[in-house]
Amino acid sequence: MMEKKDKKLEGKYNPKEFEEEIYNEWEENGYFKPTDNKNKENYCIMMPPPNVTGKLHMGHALDGTIQDILIRFKRMQGYNTLWLPGSDHASISTEMKVVQKLRNEGKTKYELGREKFLEEAWDWTHLYGGTIQKQQRKLGCSCDWDRRRFTLDEGLSEAVLEQFINLYNKGYIYKGKRMVNWCTNCNTTISDVEVEYHEEETCLWHIRYKIKDEDRYVIVATTRPETMLGDVAVAVNPEDERYKDIVGKTCILPIMNKEIPIIQDRFVEKEFGTGCVKITPAHDMNDYQAGLRHNLEVIEVFDENFKMGNLVEKYQGMDLLEARKEIVKDLKEVGALVKEEKYIHNVGKCERCKNTIEPKISDQWFVNMQELAKPAIEAVKNGDINFVPKKYEKSYFNWMENIQDWCISRQLWWGHRIPAYYCEECGHINVDKKAPAVCEKCGSAKLHQDEDTLDTWFSSALWPFSTLGWPDENAEDLKKFYPTNVLVTGYDIITFWVSRMIVAALECTDEKPFKDVLIHGMVRDSQGRKMSKTLGNGIDPIEIIDKYGADSLRFSVISGTTMGNDIKYMPEKLEQASNFANKIWNAAKFITMNMVEKDEIEQFEKDSNKDEKLRLEDKWIINKLDKVIKEVTNNLENYDLGVALDKIYSFIWNEFCDWYIEIVKTRLYSENKEEKLIACYVLNYVFVNAMKLLHPFMPFVTTKIFNSLVNLENKELMISKWPEIKEKFDFDEEEILLEKLKNIIVEIRNIRATKNIHPSKKAELIFVTKNHKEEILKSEEFLLKLGFGEKLIVKDSKEEISKNAINIILDDIELYMPLEGLIDLEEENKRREEEKKRLEAEVLRCEKMLSNPGFMNKAPKAKIDEEKEKLARYKEMLEKI
């Protein structure tokens, strides 16, 4: 149990004074770790590993807050919880940063060599690698930092080798020439899901190819005339009636003056350009696939450095754009260029460096995904794995059911090096965890390892089980916490990561990696735009924490949000959160200032007849509390976190602070010690449970407040028991009655405000009821205080009540408030008469309009409905007058 160094709350709410201290105490006391209690049910969340050298952004803040809410909730419910943190080596991103650092020092990675470069990369990782974890601590993340993992640490590297060799031996991993996405800046392949598409303006060139032995031409449209030197066919759509008669013929490729076939293929869009497209399998993804279908030759126009090759001597060695200009010029000269026009199209860009992606035929390592995807599709279809919200299953199925082979090799040095060793004598590829002494085929000792590393997502795909000890199936954590319970992540990496984890888990462990996939949206700016450096609209979560505190940041990203939907960052939510923290801080100060001794509370807790001693307002707030406990618990179980927080907020602010505390003040200041004790007991009981409900969302301020309250459980809030409904308390009738009294008080206040009655002028409050006389009399003190009354009378009938009394009716309770002494009756009657005339005129006007056929036939329905609503409202107001 945490030692309470400062039980009393003093001064104003200032999170800077206690958040860091509280977090350190949590960690020192080992509250983030799972227990050894084997009777507890296990619950595990794996933190999606952020880039090792990254910094906390608003997406991380949302992601971390959601996971922390769930783990704190389950911890308090009595589960044996593990939230396992870690980081990803982020091969391309980290290597780019290290290369940039070396460039600034006048060095290159090739000058350093692989070994020295990796030393630099490790130094960089050690220097910047702890930043995001320190920031996650500031956010309040209660994960087991002693178990944190890194995708390049020894255990995870062992898992990567195990998986690669397993898949290779089963024939799923192979090496071959395929078209890949090549980043010309990062100098490596990247996967399809790492390509972003942006609209750009370019030219569309229309080029004519002469049909052999005929005096007519076929015209193709292209955005890349420099690739035409590698054209091996012209294609049309088989359903395009315009070209049915030329399919099967040949045409002459300009400049190259060679014969190429005219073929038909369904990938051709009839509406694009002329409906005829040139086929260059070496430099376009669609063309490459068409080439495979039609067994076409692959001719590379430029080399790996993107310089023009030797197909035409004149262009050899030119940059691509320079060659484009020359080729367009030459096409004009030979009369082959029909026209050029402005054209907007989508261009593939590298997700990281934003440079244009170049399709390229390359020798790479691939995973054959078709068979591996089948059980992963079935696991979601049969409900073993659930997406929340369910609509995101569509994205998952769309990706998995159309999956292509995964290119897993990267031309980088930072990462897991591919465990393939080439024999220089016979060319055999030896795949092993360790470098073999000799070739397994010919026995030669002349072997060298593949230079490439694995795609970062290859190791990340193993995250749910490699972090727990796999491939050691006897690892204690693996047996205890796998499969995990929920994965929390954004919709943008369903294809990148979620799908691959499911595939890898089912292949490696025969188990699903998690039961639920909880998908959240992106945090956007107040205008709904994506946060980016370009727009300058990024928000630093640490700056928010420094100004408002971690609890306010957490509140702002959860309140009013729905899972799966994007979230707009709104500064006013931070103000709302800060005001709420102030509200509960001041409520706690008031409660502790008026609290009786702990032993008195303990004695009353043991009183078997205590529920009979409770007053109407006590039963009302306890009943309200029970309902909010039930609803919030269900909301959290169903991942409706925004709904849960808003219910807690409403209960604490509206019901507890604005009503219950105000109602019981007269009892707290009373000479009646028993009444004060009961009021203190209920105040403490309800507020303790309210802090428990709020704790997963706002852990720091609730802990500070909880430590100032009477804690009958004698456990720190974080490891205390989640609130449970008091089944023996059934105070629905009392709740209904007090809600009526509340409404009467609100109506009294409204009437007084409308008639400008000064607060110092007190009224006689006459209640007429046959059913609730005793309860109303017992509630006299708070009714007079909150209803600005000087005298309370309860009667069976309304006889002998002044005709000038204002009347409020709520079911079986009537309230009469005589106006004598409160207002000038003559002036009031005059005002009423004028208001009556005004309303009668409005009623007459509306009735005339609604009985006019011209209006009823011609006016829009909305206008007619508006007039009907006005008529009903004026009649109601007239009746009251």
mmCIF file with all atom_site columns, C-alpha atoms in Angstrom, residues 205-211 215-222 228 231 234 251-255 257 260 274 276 278 331-339:
data_model
loop_
_atom_site.group_PDB
_atom_site.id
_atom_site.type_symbol
_atom_site.label_atom_id
_atom_site.label_alt_id
_atom_site.label_comp_id
_atom_site.label_asym_id
_atom_site.label_entity_id
_atom_site.label_seq_id
_atom_site.pdbx_PDB_ins_code
_atom_site.Cartn_x
_atom_site.Cartn_y
_atom_site.Cartn_z
_atom_site.occupancy
_atom_site.B_iso_or_equiv
_atom_site.pdbx_formal_charge
_atom_site.auth_seq_id
_atom_site.auth_comp_id
_atom_site.auth_asym_id
_atom_site.auth_atom_id
_atom_site.pdbx_PDB_model_num
ATOM 1  C CA . TRP A 1 205 ? 1.260  12.289 -74.493 1.00 0.00 ? 205 TRP A CA 1
ATOM 2  C CA . HIS A 1 206 ? -0.702 10.701 -77.365 1.00 0.00 ? 206 HIS A CA 1
ATOM 3  C CA . ILE A 1 207 ? 1.628  8.676  -79.644 1.00 0.00 ? 207 ILE A CA 1
ATOM 4  C CA . ARG A 1 208 ? 0.661  6.857  -82.849 1.00 0.00 ? 208 ARG A CA 1
ATOM 5  C CA . TYR A 1 209 ? 1.991  3.406  -83.733 1.00 0.00 ? 209 TYR A CA 1
ATOM 6  C CA . LYS A 1 210 ? 1.512  2.390  -87.380 1.00 0.00 ? 210 LYS A CA 1
ATOM 7  C CA . ILE A 1 211 ? -0.359 -0.867 -87.916 1.00 0.00 ? 211 ILE A CA 1
ATOM 8  C CA . ASP A 1 215 ? -2.409 2.837  -93.813 1.00 0.00 ? 215 ASP A CA 1
ATOM 9  C CA . ARG A 1 216 ? -3.793 3.423  -90.326 1.00 0.00 ? 216 ARG A CA 1
ATOM 10 C CA . TYR A 1 217 ? -2.500 3.869  -86.809 1.00 0.00 ? 217 TYR A CA 1
ATOM 11 C CA . VAL A 1 218 ? -3.269 2.897  -83.265 1.00 0.00 ? 218 VAL A CA 1
ATOM 12 C CA . ILE A 1 219 ? -2.899 5.821  -80.830 1.00 0.00 ? 219 ILE A CA 1
ATOM 13 C CA . VAL A 1 220 ? -1.749 5.196  -77.237 1.00 0.00 ? 220 VAL A CA 1
ATOM 14 C CA . ALA A 1 221 ? -1.755 7.671  -74.334 1.00 0.00 ? 221 ALA A CA 1
ATOM 15 C CA . THR A 1 222 ? 1.067  7.658  -71.750 1.00 0.00 ? 222 THR A CA 1
ATOM 16 C CA . MET A 1 228 ? 8.287  3.369  -74.650 1.00 0.00 ? 228 MET A CA 1
ATOM 17 C CA . ASP A 1 231 ? 7.245  -1.509 -75.096 1.00 0.00 ? 231 ASP A CA 1
ATOM 18 C CA . VAL A 1 234 ? -0.220 -2.505 -77.291 1.00 0.00 ? 234 VAL A CA 1
ATOM 19 C CA . CYS A 1 251 ? 2.180  -2.409 -85.055 1.00 0.00 ? 251 CYS A CA 1
ATOM 20 C CA . ILE A 1 252 ? 5.515  -0.637 -85.376 1.00 0.00 ? 252 ILE A CA 1
ATOM 21 C CA . LEU A 1 253 ? 7.096  0.891  -82.265 1.00 0.00 ? 253 LEU A CA 1
ATOM 22 C CA . PRO A 1 254 ? 8.338  4.405  -83.166 1.00 0.00 ? 254 PRO A CA 1
ATOM 23 C CA . ILE A 1 255 ? 12.050 5.203  -82.703 1.00 0.00 ? 255 ILE A CA 1
ATOM 24 C CA . ASN A 1 257 ? 11.136 0.558  -85.436 1.00 0.00 ? 257 ASN A CA 1
ATOM 25 C CA . ILE A 1 260 ? 4.999  -5.532 -81.409 1.00 0.00 ? 260 ILE A CA 1
ATOM 26 C CA . THR A 1 274 ? -7.824 6.507  -76.474 1.00 0.00 ? 274 THR A CA 1
ATOM 27 C CA . CYS A 1 276 ? -5.221 1.770  -76.177 1.00 0.00 ? 276 CYS A CA 1
ATOM 28 C CA . LYS A 1 278 ? 1.381  0.590  -74.330 1.00 0.00 ? 278 LYS A CA 1
ATOM 29 C CA . LEU A 1 331 ? 8.617  11.667 -81.720 1.00 0.00 ? 331 LEU A CA 1
ATOM 30 C CA . LYS A 1 332 ? 7.565  15.079 -83.037 1.00 0.00 ? 332 LYS A CA 1
ATOM 31 C CA . GLU A 1 333 ? 10.240 14.931 -85.705 1.00 0.00 ? 333 GLU A CA 1
ATOM 32 C CA . VAL A 1 334 ? 9.110  11.537 -87.025 1.00 0.00 ? 334 VAL A CA 1
ATOM 33 C CA . GLY A 1 335 ? 5.450  12.568 -86.902 1.00 0.00 ? 335 GLY A CA 1
ATOM 34 C CA . ALA A 1 336 ? 4.527  10.045 -84.200 1.00 0.00 ? 336 ALA A CA 1
ATOM 35 C CA . LEU A 1 337 ? 3.418  12.578 -81.532 1.00 0.00 ? 337 LEU A CA 1
ATOM 36 C CA . VAL A 1 338 ? -0.281 13.324 -82.031 1.00 0.00 ? 338 VAL A CA 1
ATOM 37 C CA . LYS A 1 339 ? -0.782 15.721 -79.101 1.00 0.00 ? 339 LYS A CA 1
#
